[in-house]
Amino acid sequence: MVPTRILLLERNKLHLRKLTRVLTCTGVEVIPMEDKSELSLHLDDQPAVLCADAVDLSSVVAILDARQDIRAVVWTASQDRAVLERALDHPRLSHILGRASPDVPPREWEILWTVRRMITGERPSLASLLHWGYTGFKETVRTPRDRDLCVEGVVRFCERLNTPGRVREMLGEFAHELLMNAMYDAPVDAAGQPKYAHDRKAQIELSDDEAAVIRCASDGTKILISVVDRFGRLPRDKVFSGMLRGLDGGIMDKSYGGAGLGMVYVYKASVVSIFDVEPGKRTEVTGIYELDLNQRIFRTLPRSVHVFIG
Amino acid sequence: MTGAMNQAGGQPKLQIAKIVEGDIMSLRFIGTIDEDFDGKQMAETVKGTLILDLGQVRRISSFGIREWVDFIGAASEKCKAIYFVECSPKVMDQFNMVANFAGKGRVLSFYAPYRCDYCDDDRVRLVQVEDSWDDIQNMHLPDYPCESCGNPEYFDEDPQSFFNHLINQPKVEPDPAVANFLATKLNYTVSDAARRLRIEKHIGRATYIKLAGDLDADFPKNKIVEGLEGDVVFDVGSLGRIDDAGATVWANAMQEIAQTASRVMVRHATPGFIERLTTPEALAGKVEVLDLYMPFACSHCGTTAAQLVDVAEHFDVLKFATPPEMTCSDCGAKTDCVASEEFMAQVAGLPKPDLSSDLKKFFDEAEEIVNRPPVAAAQGPQAGLPSLGGGAAPMVAPARTMGLAALIAVVVSLVVVLGVGLMVWKYVQMKKTKLYDEAGTVVKQKAAKLPGWMKKAKTKSVWRDGGVLTVVGYSHSARDSEQARQLAVEDALESIVQEIADGVQNEDWKQAVMAQYKDVRSDSIERLKTAMTAKDADAVRKARKKVWEARRRVAKAFRATAYEVPKEGDDFWQKLKTSDGIRWRYWVIIQVDEKKIEGYRQHYTKLYKTQGVIVANYFPGLAWAYPTATAGAVVLKVDAGSPWRVPGLERGNLIVECRRQQIGSGKVFVESIDETTRLFKDSGGRVECKTLYGSVVRPVGYEIARKTQPRVHNGGRTYPHHRPATTFTGNVWDDPTK
């Protein structure tokens, strides 16, 4: 069901005006509302995208429970677990937009990119996440040695952008984490059984059909790191439950052969993380880091998480 | 050095350097902890007290965390204590993020990330947990001036997240042996308290003196030399850093002891001791080094360990500056001596000692005695109670064949058991409301006769005579003699601060400064007196902690803000035997010229004015009311027309920061505000400062209106801190969707 309307609920008048203008650019009708009581007036039988501030999360959840043809996008200014918990429970709430404070609206590019994609069903290229003129590199990874070289490549790339040492190492860790998942967790045999997940220390060599691909790029304001595997086995609930485990104090989950902290790394190292899963075909995990942030602000900045399945 | 594992580009990803000495093991991790680190295997090699240096850990992968948690879990079971030193910000992240990452380990020091926005540069600063305990508890690390540009650099982390693990960690004071190991063997920075010199003495067949801590100008030469005769041995194995002043005073002490003692010997000499204190002056023609530590490296297991070398036994090789052959204590393989040539040359010049077996036996026994924990701690709270076992045993067997005698025996036993039970009950009750009693019995004192000033101090602790102010500081009874002395000095300095305040005539100053802490001070002292009168041990402990901590802060602030701190005079001490074990009590006299007191008074009450705000320098007495601040500018008055009146700057406010710059005094405040006003007079901007009330920080500031149009900068200007542009060599990828 392709959404034909956007229901926009935002109590701040200035933000509402701005978001209405931005979302109008998606090409579908936008219905702005300041008060959640207005929602019921506009709920007809047409599929829609409901965009709202997380302060109205309970109303959003109630509508998702009642209507199967509505998908939601929420924005939040806090790093608490409530929104992630709701997202874990509601498959049609897969987009959380973090923002620095209640005084600023969500990032314009991010909400436009997200909602446009929900409406059209298209998967835009990674370049769409950066300003034109970006630069970067792409590598295919088959062995642990390839992985380590690529991680060092990411660190060197960040170094050239004059990013602080801690940020470089954090993004190096992030790349390593994504590659470990793509190389050891993702590959399965013909019977669907994991091939390498039981031993992370093994010196494996992935075939062309199994090889992971890493991309790293920057437009000078953001750094983007993306890793693709060819198996599409990342379940949606693992994303949100993994992040929640991180907020709960990093309790490990060894049941999948690793430490079960991969999602925590993704959550901690990126301001926007995007999980793109085509079941059985392809998983792409992308993290975006904003270069103008200092660490003090970055630590407390609410994170954005997007999960696209299918 | 263990080269760990898998590699990219030839370099090991993780290197682990191991150093062992006796019961203490240190592991230094350098690089990345990931799937190649084998935690369980590493845990098999650790023992005793484990020190983990994590300052050079760059990255930790999630699987690395899994391995680390396995390692630290197993090490926590095997080791009696684990300390983390110089933890990198990355490691601090993991402490905060991952459950059980620290195991039973305690953080002694860490690197705090700092940033200077102007230079666009990130740095780290080493923070000792013990020294910065209050800052950590308040979750606020101070700003520092940037070394490059002088602008403030700030703690670049979210304090709530960064200190999450640390604020839940109990206060740690490492064992002196660990502190010395860190300072001497590994050259780590150790907190001041942990490095203070401690002296243990045991007298028997000879005089055995153990020294632990740093050897510096504070070395109590007179106290040590006094009355030494016969055979004297110094155990210097736990001696920390030795500075020039310490080396001089040590050499002087040896010269004096050489006059009175029959023999002077040194045991467990460290490389630092050998290099600095085996000069002809320090040996005084009499000092014999019995044994010394030499570093040996094992290439087989990667361990570097200091091994004790008996000088007499190996004299024939040592005299040629050649190390003896030693084997690795871990794996038994042959080791290589890694001592410097200078060290070996010094060793070669040592005289051959000659030690009788009974003297050696005495030294070993004395070493055990001085290393024993304090009596009260060793015996524990149950010490002195009759054993329950003796009374309970007769009850068990005779019941089946009970005759009259047996019956009597059982009744007697029951009475005994009930009696013992009653004693236990009484003891438990006593523990619940333990009475305060630390008077004890004097078992030793500095001199048989009290000095004249002590007699006077019995009736008053402050007096004036011939233009000189005399203050006698005293300590409560403390477990450690050095601690007792320090408490006495702090008490005296606090009294001097109070004397300075009492003589101030300026009413504004009295209202703004004295009024803030006067009641806190008198209430705290009164509460302590009441608790002591009531002999309520818990209340005394709490009240005393508050008073002595405040006195310590006042003394610290006085030392930090006065242009010259009064010098300590004579002292007097008593060693007491109390119900809680051996205690020490100290008195210290400080005499200051009244003119100097007036000089301090003028320094602290000097007024500075800007924009209708009158401020004075921070006064040390304020440390009673401000637990976190030891510097700043105190507002005495805000004029009606001042721009600071609207935002609410008031009399008594303590200004600690302006424009992210720390305010150390009234003068700095005025300079900072004047400079800001100059800067913003055309372009406009916000002048903002931070004030403190107790431990609550309040920003206060106002806007300077813009007078002219903002200047427009055209492109092309290169700022000095900008780095040259770089060219990327990466390939731009194809569109993945196509």
Coordinates of C-alpha atoms in Angstrom, one line a residue, chain B residues 229-713:
Chain B
E229 CA 73.1 3.3 67.6
G230 CA 74.2 -0.3 67.3
D231 CA 73.4 -2.1 64.0
V232 CA 71.0 -0.2 61.8
V233 CA 69.4 -1.4 58.6
F234 CA 67.2 0.6 56.1
D235 CA 64.7 -1.4 54.0
V236 CA 64.4 0.9 50.9
G237 CA 62.6 -1.6 48.6
S238 CA 59.4 0.6 48.7
L239 CA 61.1 3.9 48.3
G240 CA 59.5 5.9 45.5
R241 CA 61.0 8.8 43.6
I242 CA 64.2 10.5 45.0
D243 CA 64.6 14.1 44.2
D244 CA 67.8 16.3 44.6
A245 CA 66.7 17.7 48.0
G246 CA 65.8 14.1 49.1
A247 CA 69.2 12.8 48.0
T248 CA 71.0 15.6 49.9
V249 CA 69.1 15.2 53.1
W250 CA 69.6 11.4 52.9
A251 CA 73.4 11.8 52.5
N252 CA 73.4 14.2 55.5
A253 CA 71.5 11.7 57.5
M254 CA 73.9 8.9 56.6
Q255 CA 76.9 11.1 57.6
E256 CA 75.3 11.6 61.0
I257 CA 74.3 8.0 61.6
A258 CA 77.8 6.9 60.6
Q259 CA 79.0 8.8 63.7
T260 CA 76.8 7.0 66.2
A261 CA 75.9 3.6 64.7
S262 CA 78.1 0.5 64.7
R263 CA 77.0 -0.6 61.3
V264 CA 74.6 0.9 58.7
M265 CA 73.1 -1.4 56.1
V266 CA 70.6 -1.1 53.3
R267 CA 68.3 -3.9 52.1
H268 CA 66.3 -4.2 48.9
A269 CA 67.9 -1.3 47.1
T270 CA 66.1 -0.2 44.0
P271 CA 67.8 0.9 40.8
G272 CA 66.8 4.5 41.6
F273 CA 68.4 4.2 45.0
I274 CA 71.6 2.7 43.6
E275 CA 71.9 5.4 41.0
R276 CA 71.3 8.3 43.4
L277 CA 72.3 7.2 46.8
T278 CA 75.5 5.2 46.5
T279 CA 77.7 8.1 46.0
P280 CA 80.7 8.4 48.4
E281 CA 78.9 11.1 50.4
A282 CA 75.7 9.0 50.8
L283 CA 77.7 5.8 51.7
A284 CA 79.5 7.9 54.3
G285 CA 82.3 5.3 54.4
K286 CA 80.0 3.0 56.3
V287 CA 76.9 2.1 54.5
E288 CA 76.7 -1.5 53.1
V289 CA 74.2 -2.5 50.5
L290 CA 73.1 -6.1 51.3
D291 CA 70.9 -6.8 48.3
L292 CA 69.5 -4.9 45.4
Y293 CA 66.8 -5.2 42.7
M294 CA 68.0 -5.7 39.1
P295 CA 65.7 -5.9 36.1
F296 CA 65.8 -9.1 34.0
A297 CA 63.9 -9.7 30.8
C298 CA 62.7 -13.1 29.6
S299 CA 62.5 -13.4 25.9
H300 CA 60.7 -16.7 26.2
C301 CA 57.6 -15.5 28.0
G302 CA 57.9 -11.7 27.4
T303 CA 58.2 -10.9 31.1
T304 CA 60.4 -8.2 32.6
A305 CA 60.9 -8.7 36.3
A306 CA 63.0 -7.1 39.0
Q307 CA 64.9 -9.8 40.8
L308 CA 66.6 -9.5 44.2
V309 CA 70.4 -10.0 43.9
D310 CA 72.4 -10.8 47.0
V311 CA 75.5 -8.6 46.8
A312 CA 77.7 -10.8 49.0
E313 CA 76.8 -13.9 47.0
H314 CA 77.4 -12.4 43.6
F315 CA 80.1 -10.0 44.6
D316 CA 82.7 -11.6 42.4
V317 CA 80.7 -10.8 39.2
L318 CA 79.2 -7.6 40.3
K319 CA 82.5 -6.0 41.0
F320 CA 83.3 -6.3 37.3
A321 CA 80.0 -4.5 36.5
T322 CA 78.6 -7.8 35.2
P323 CA 75.1 -9.0 36.1
P324 CA 74.7 -12.5 37.6
E325 CA 72.9 -15.2 35.7
M326 CA 69.3 -15.4 36.7
T327 CA 66.3 -17.5 35.5
C328 CA 62.8 -16.3 34.8
S329 CA 60.5 -16.8 37.8
D330 CA 57.5 -17.4 35.5
C331 CA 58.9 -20.0 33.1
G332 CA 62.4 -20.9 34.3
A333 CA 64.1 -19.8 31.1
K334 CA 67.4 -17.9 31.1
T335 CA 67.0 -14.1 31.4
D336 CA 68.9 -11.1 30.2
C337 CA 69.8 -8.3 32.5
V338 CA 68.4 -5.0 31.1
A339 CA 70.0 -2.7 33.7
S340 CA 71.7 0.4 32.4
E341 CA 75.5 0.7 32.2
E342 CA 75.5 3.5 34.7
F343 CA 73.6 1.3 37.1
M344 CA 76.1 -1.6 36.7
A345 CA 79.0 0.8 37.2
Q346 CA 77.5 2.0 40.5
V347 CA 77.0 -1.6 41.6
A348 CA 80.6 -2.4 40.8
G349 CA 81.7 0.2 43.3
L350 CA 79.7 -1.2 46.3
P351 CA 81.7 -2.7 49.2
K352 CA 81.3 -6.4 49.9
P353 CA 78.9 -6.8 52.9
D354 CA 79.5 -9.4 55.6
L355 CA 76.3 -10.5 57.3
S356 CA 76.0 -13.1 60.1
S357 CA 73.3 -15.7 59.9
D358 CA 71.6 -14.5 63.1
L359 CA 71.5 -10.9 61.9
K360 CA 70.0 -12.1 58.6
K361 CA 67.4 -14.1 60.4
F362 CA 66.5 -11.0 62.5
F363 CA 66.2 -8.9 59.3
D364 CA 63.7 -11.5 57.9
E365 CA 61.7 -11.5 61.0
A366 CA 61.7 -7.7 61.3
E367 CA 60.6 -7.4 57.7
E368 CA 57.7 -9.6 58.4
I369 CA 56.7 -7.5 61.4
V370 CA 56.9 -4.1 59.7
N371 CA 55.0 -5.4 56.8
R372 CA 52.2 -6.8 59.0
P373 CA 48.9 -4.9 58.8
P374 CA 47.9 -2.8 61.8
V375 CA 47.0 -4.7 65.0
A376 CA 43.3 -3.7 65.2
A377 CA 42.7 -4.5 61.5
A378 CA 44.4 -7.9 61.8
Q379 CA 42.5 -8.9 64.9
G380 CA 39.2 -7.7 63.6
P381 CA 36.2 -6.6 65.7
Q382 CA 35.9 -10.0 67.5
A383 CA 39.3 -9.8 69.0
G384 CA 39.3 -10.3 72.7
L385 CA 36.0 -12.1 72.8
P386 CA 36.1 -15.6 74.4
S387 CA 35.7 -18.4 71.9
L388 CA 32.3 -20.0 71.7
G389 CA 33.7 -23.3 70.7
G390 CA 35.1 -24.1 74.2
G391 CA 31.8 -23.6 75.9
A392 CA 29.6 -25.3 73.4
A393 CA 31.6 -28.6 73.0
P394 CA 30.5 -30.4 76.2
M395 CA 26.8 -30.2 75.2
V396 CA 27.1 -32.6 72.4
A397 CA 28.1 -36.1 73.6
P398 CA 26.8 -37.2 77.0
A399 CA 23.0 -36.8 76.7
R400 CA 22.2 -40.6 76.4
T401 CA 24.1 -41.8 79.4
M402 CA 23.5 -38.9 81.6
G403 CA 24.3 -39.4 85.3
L404 CA 24.3 -36.8 88.1
A405 CA 27.9 -35.7 87.3
A406 CA 27.0 -35.5 83.7
L407 CA 23.9 -33.5 84.6
I408 CA 26.0 -31.1 86.7
A409 CA 28.4 -30.8 83.8
V410 CA 25.6 -30.0 81.4
V411 CA 24.2 -27.4 83.7
V412 CA 27.6 -25.8 84.2
S413 CA 28.1 -25.9 80.4
L414 CA 24.7 -24.2 79.9
V415 CA 25.7 -21.5 82.4
V416 CA 28.9 -21.0 80.5
V417 CA 27.2 -20.8 77.2
L418 CA 24.6 -18.4 78.5
G419 CA 27.3 -16.3 80.1
V420 CA 29.2 -16.2 76.8
G421 CA 26.0 -15.5 75.0
L422 CA 25.3 -12.6 77.3
M423 CA 28.8 -11.3 76.7
V424 CA 28.3 -11.5 72.9
W425 CA 25.0 -9.8 73.2
K426 CA 26.5 -7.0 75.3
Y427 CA 29.3 -6.7 72.7
V428 CA 26.8 -6.5 69.9
Q429 CA 24.9 -3.8 71.8
M430 CA 28.1 -2.0 72.4
K431 CA 29.0 -2.1 68.7
K432 CA 25.5 -0.7 67.9
T433 CA 26.0 2.4 70.1
K434 CA 29.8 2.4 70.3
L435 CA 31.1 4.9 72.7
Y436 CA 33.6 7.4 71.6
D437 CA 36.8 6.9 73.5
E438 CA 40.2 7.6 71.9
A439 CA 42.1 8.9 75.0
G440 CA 44.1 5.7 75.3
T441 CA 47.4 5.4 77.1
V442 CA 50.5 7.2 76.0
V443 CA 53.1 4.5 75.2
K444 CA 55.6 6.8 73.8
Q445 CA 56.1 10.5 73.1
K446 CA 58.6 12.7 71.3
A447 CA 60.4 13.7 74.6
A448 CA 59.9 13.0 78.2
K449 CA 59.4 16.7 79.0
L450 CA 56.8 18.8 77.3
P451 CA 58.3 21.8 75.4
G452 CA 57.4 25.2 76.8
W453 CA 54.9 26.1 74.1
M454 CA 53.1 22.9 74.7
K455 CA 52.5 23.8 78.3
K456 CA 51.0 27.1 77.1
A457 CA 48.9 25.3 74.4
K458 CA 47.1 23.4 77.1
T459 CA 45.0 26.4 77.9
K460 CA 44.9 28.2 74.5
S461 CA 45.8 27.5 71.0
V462 CA 46.3 31.1 69.7
W463 CA 48.2 33.9 71.5
R464 CA 50.0 37.1 70.7
D465 CA 53.3 38.1 72.2
G466 CA 55.7 40.9 71.1
G467 CA 54.1 41.4 67.7
V468 CA 54.1 37.7 66.9
L469 CA 51.0 35.6 66.5
T470 CA 51.5 32.0 67.7
V471 CA 49.2 29.3 66.7
V472 CA 49.3 25.7 67.8
G473 CA 47.6 23.2 65.6
Y474 CA 46.7 19.8 67.0
S475 CA 45.4 16.6 65.4
H476 CA 42.9 14.1 66.7
S477 CA 44.4 10.6 67.1
A478 CA 45.2 9.2 63.7
R479 CA 46.4 5.7 62.7
D480 CA 49.4 7.1 60.9
S481 CA 52.0 9.5 62.4
E482 CA 52.4 11.5 59.1
Q483 CA 48.7 11.9 58.7
A484 CA 48.4 13.1 62.3
R485 CA 51.2 15.7 61.6
Q486 CA 49.5 16.9 58.5
L487 CA 46.2 17.3 60.3
A488 CA 47.9 19.4 63.0
V489 CA 49.5 21.6 60.3
E490 CA 46.1 22.1 58.6
D491 CA 44.5 23.0 61.9
A492 CA 47.1 25.6 62.5
L493 CA 46.8 27.1 59.0
E494 CA 43.0 27.2 59.3
S495 CA 43.4 29.1 62.6
I496 CA 45.7 31.6 61.0
V497 CA 43.1 32.2 58.2
Q498 CA 40.5 32.8 60.9
E499 CA 42.8 35.3 62.6
I500 CA 43.2 37.1 59.3
A501 CA 39.4 37.3 58.9
D502 CA 38.8 38.4 62.5
G503 CA 40.9 41.5 62.0
V504 CA 39.2 42.8 58.9
Q505 CA 37.3 46.1 59.4
N506 CA 35.6 46.5 56.0
E507 CA 31.9 45.9 56.7
D508 CA 31.1 45.0 53.0
W509 CA 33.8 42.3 53.1
K510 CA 32.5 40.9 56.4
Q511 CA 28.9 40.7 55.0
A512 CA 30.0 39.3 51.6
V513 CA 32.7 36.9 52.8
M514 CA 32.7 36.1 56.5
A515 CA 28.9 35.9 56.7
Q516 CA 28.9 33.1 54.2
Y517 CA 31.0 30.7 56.2
K518 CA 31.0 31.9 59.8
D519 CA 27.9 29.9 60.8
V520 CA 28.9 26.8 58.8
R521 CA 32.2 26.8 60.6
S522 CA 30.9 27.4 64.1
D523 CA 28.1 25.0 63.7
S524 CA 30.4 22.2 62.5
I525 CA 32.9 22.8 65.3
E526 CA 30.1 22.9 67.8
R527 CA 28.6 19.7 66.5
L528 CA 31.9 18.0 66.9
K529 CA 32.3 19.2 70.5
T530 CA 28.8 18.1 71.4
A531 CA 29.4 14.6 69.9
M532 CA 32.7 14.3 71.8
T533 CA 31.0 15.3 75.0
A534 CA 28.2 12.8 74.4
K535 CA 30.9 10.2 73.6
D536 CA 28.9 9.0 70.6
A537 CA 31.4 7.4 68.3
D538 CA 29.3 7.6 65.1
A539 CA 28.4 11.2 65.6
V540 CA 32.1 12.1 66.4
R541 CA 33.2 10.3 63.2
K542 CA 30.7 12.2 61.0
A543 CA 31.3 15.6 62.7
R544 CA 35.0 15.2 62.7
K545 CA 35.1 14.2 59.0
K546 CA 33.2 17.4 58.1
V547 CA 35.4 19.6 60.2
W548 CA 38.7 18.1 59.1
E549 CA 37.8 18.0 55.5
A550 CA 36.8 21.7 55.7
R551 CA 40.1 22.5 57.5
R552 CA 42.0 20.6 54.8
R553 CA 40.2 22.6 52.1
V554 CA 40.9 25.9 53.9
A555 CA 44.6 25.0 54.3
K556 CA 44.8 24.0 50.6
A557 CA 43.1 27.2 49.5
F558 CA 45.4 29.3 51.7
R559 CA 48.4 27.6 50.2
A560 CA 47.1 28.2 46.7
T561 CA 46.1 31.9 47.1
A562 CA 48.6 33.4 49.6
Y563 CA 51.8 34.8 48.2
E564 CA 53.7 33.1 51.0
V565 CA 52.6 30.4 53.4
P566 CA 53.8 30.6 57.0
K567 CA 56.5 28.1 57.9
E568 CA 55.9 25.3 60.4
G569 CA 57.9 25.4 63.6
D570 CA 58.5 22.8 66.3
D571 CA 56.3 19.8 66.8
F572 CA 55.4 17.3 69.5
W573 CA 53.8 13.9 69.2
Q574 CA 52.4 11.1 71.3
K575 CA 51.9 7.4 70.4
L576 CA 48.8 6.1 72.1
K577 CA 47.4 2.6 72.8
T578 CA 43.7 2.9 72.4
S579 CA 40.8 0.4 72.2
D580 CA 41.1 0.7 68.4
G581 CA 44.8 0.0 68.4
I582 CA 47.9 2.2 68.1
R583 CA 47.2 5.9 67.3
W584 CA 49.2 9.1 66.9
R585 CA 48.5 12.6 68.1
Y586 CA 50.5 15.7 67.0
W587 CA 50.9 19.3 67.9
V588 CA 52.6 21.8 65.6
I589 CA 53.5 25.4 66.4
I590 CA 53.5 28.1 63.7
Q591 CA 54.6 31.7 64.5
V592 CA 53.9 34.6 62.2
D593 CA 54.8 38.2 62.5
E594 CA 51.7 40.4 63.0
K595 CA 52.9 42.6 60.1
K596 CA 52.7 39.6 57.9
I597 CA 49.2 38.8 59.1
E598 CA 48.2 42.4 58.1
G599 CA 49.9 41.8 54.8
Y600 CA 47.6 38.8 54.2
R601 CA 44.6 40.8 55.3
Q602 CA 45.4 43.5 52.7
H603 CA 45.9 40.9 50.0
Y604 CA 42.5 39.3 50.7
T605 CA 40.5 42.5 51.2
K606 CA 42.0 44.4 48.3
L607 CA 39.1 45.7 46.1
Y608 CA 38.8 45.6 42.4
K609 CA 36.1 47.5 40.4
T610 CA 34.6 47.2 37.0
Q611 CA 31.2 48.1 35.5
G612 CA 29.9 49.0 38.9
V613 CA 30.8 45.6 40.4
I614 CA 33.3 45.6 43.4
V615 CA 35.0 42.3 44.0
A616 CA 37.7 41.0 46.3
N617 CA 40.0 38.0 46.0
Y618 CA 38.8 34.6 47.0
F619 CA 39.3 34.1 50.8
P620 CA 40.4 30.7 52.0
G621 CA 37.8 30.7 54.8
L622 CA 35.2 30.3 52.1
A623 CA 36.3 26.7 51.6
W624 CA 34.0 26.0 54.6
A625 CA 31.0 26.9 52.5
Y626 CA 32.3 26.0 49.0
P627 CA 33.4 22.4 48.8
T628 CA 34.6 22.6 45.2
A629 CA 36.2 26.1 44.8
T630 CA 39.6 27.2 46.0
A631 CA 39.8 30.4 43.8
G632 CA 37.6 33.1 42.3
A633 CA 36.4 36.6 42.9
V634 CA 33.8 37.4 45.6
V635 CA 31.3 40.1 44.8
L636 CA 31.1 42.7 47.6
K637 CA 28.8 45.2 45.9
V638 CA 26.8 45.7 42.7
D639 CA 26.0 49.4 42.0
A640 CA 22.5 50.4 41.0
G641 CA 23.5 51.4 37.5
S642 CA 25.6 48.3 36.8
P643 CA 24.7 46.1 33.8
W644 CA 25.2 43.1 36.1
R645 CA 22.4 44.1 38.4
V646 CA 19.6 43.0 36.0
P647 CA 20.9 39.4 35.5
G648 CA 21.1 39.1 39.2
L649 CA 24.7 39.3 40.3
E650 CA 24.6 39.8 44.0
R651 CA 26.8 40.5 47.0
G652 CA 28.4 37.3 48.2
N653 CA 28.4 35.6 44.8
L654 CA 31.6 33.7 44.0
I655 CA 32.6 34.3 40.4
V656 CA 34.6 31.3 39.2
E657 CA 34.5 31.6 35.4
C658 CA 34.1 34.2 32.7
R659 CA 34.1 33.6 29.0
R660 CA 35.3 30.0 29.7
Q661 CA 38.3 31.4 31.5
Q662 CA 38.9 30.4 35.1
I663 CA 38.8 33.4 37.5
G664 CA 41.6 33.0 40.0
S665 CA 41.3 36.4 41.7
G666 CA 39.5 39.7 41.6
K667 CA 42.2 41.1 39.3
V668 CA 41.6 38.4 36.7
F669 CA 37.9 39.0 36.8
V670 CA 38.3 42.7 36.2
E671 CA 40.8 42.1 33.3
S672 CA 38.5 39.5 31.8
I673 CA 35.4 41.7 31.9
D674 CA 37.3 44.8 30.6
E675 CA 38.7 42.8 27.7
T676 CA 35.3 41.3 26.8
T677 CA 33.7 44.7 26.8
R678 CA 36.5 46.1 24.5
L679 CA 36.0 43.2 22.2
F680 CA 32.2 43.5 22.0
K681 CA 31.9 47.2 22.0
D682 CA 31.2 47.5 18.3
S683 CA 30.1 44.1 17.2
G684 CA 27.9 43.4 20.3
G685 CA 27.9 40.1 22.1
R686 CA 27.2 38.3 25.4
V687 CA 29.3 38.7 28.5
E688 CA 28.8 35.7 30.6
C689 CA 30.2 34.4 33.9
K690 CA 29.6 31.5 36.1
T691 CA 29.0 32.0 39.8
L692 CA 28.9 29.4 42.6
Y693 CA 26.6 29.1 45.5
G694 CA 27.6 26.1 47.6
S695 CA 28.2 23.5 44.8
V696 CA 25.5 25.0 42.5
V697 CA 26.7 26.7 39.4
R698 CA 24.7 29.6 38.1
P699 CA 25.4 31.4 34.8
V700 CA 25.0 35.2 34.9
G701 CA 25.5 37.6 32.0
Y702 CA 24.2 40.3 29.8
E703 CA 24.1 41.4 26.2
I704 CA 26.2 44.2 24.8
A705 CA 24.3 45.9 22.1
R706 CA 25.8 46.0 18.6
K707 CA 26.9 49.5 17.6
T708 CA 28.0 49.1 14.1
Q709 CA 27.3 46.9 11.1
P710 CA 29.1 43.6 11.3
R711 CA 32.2 43.4 9.3
V712 CA 32.1 41.2 6.3
H713 CA 35.0 38.9 5.7

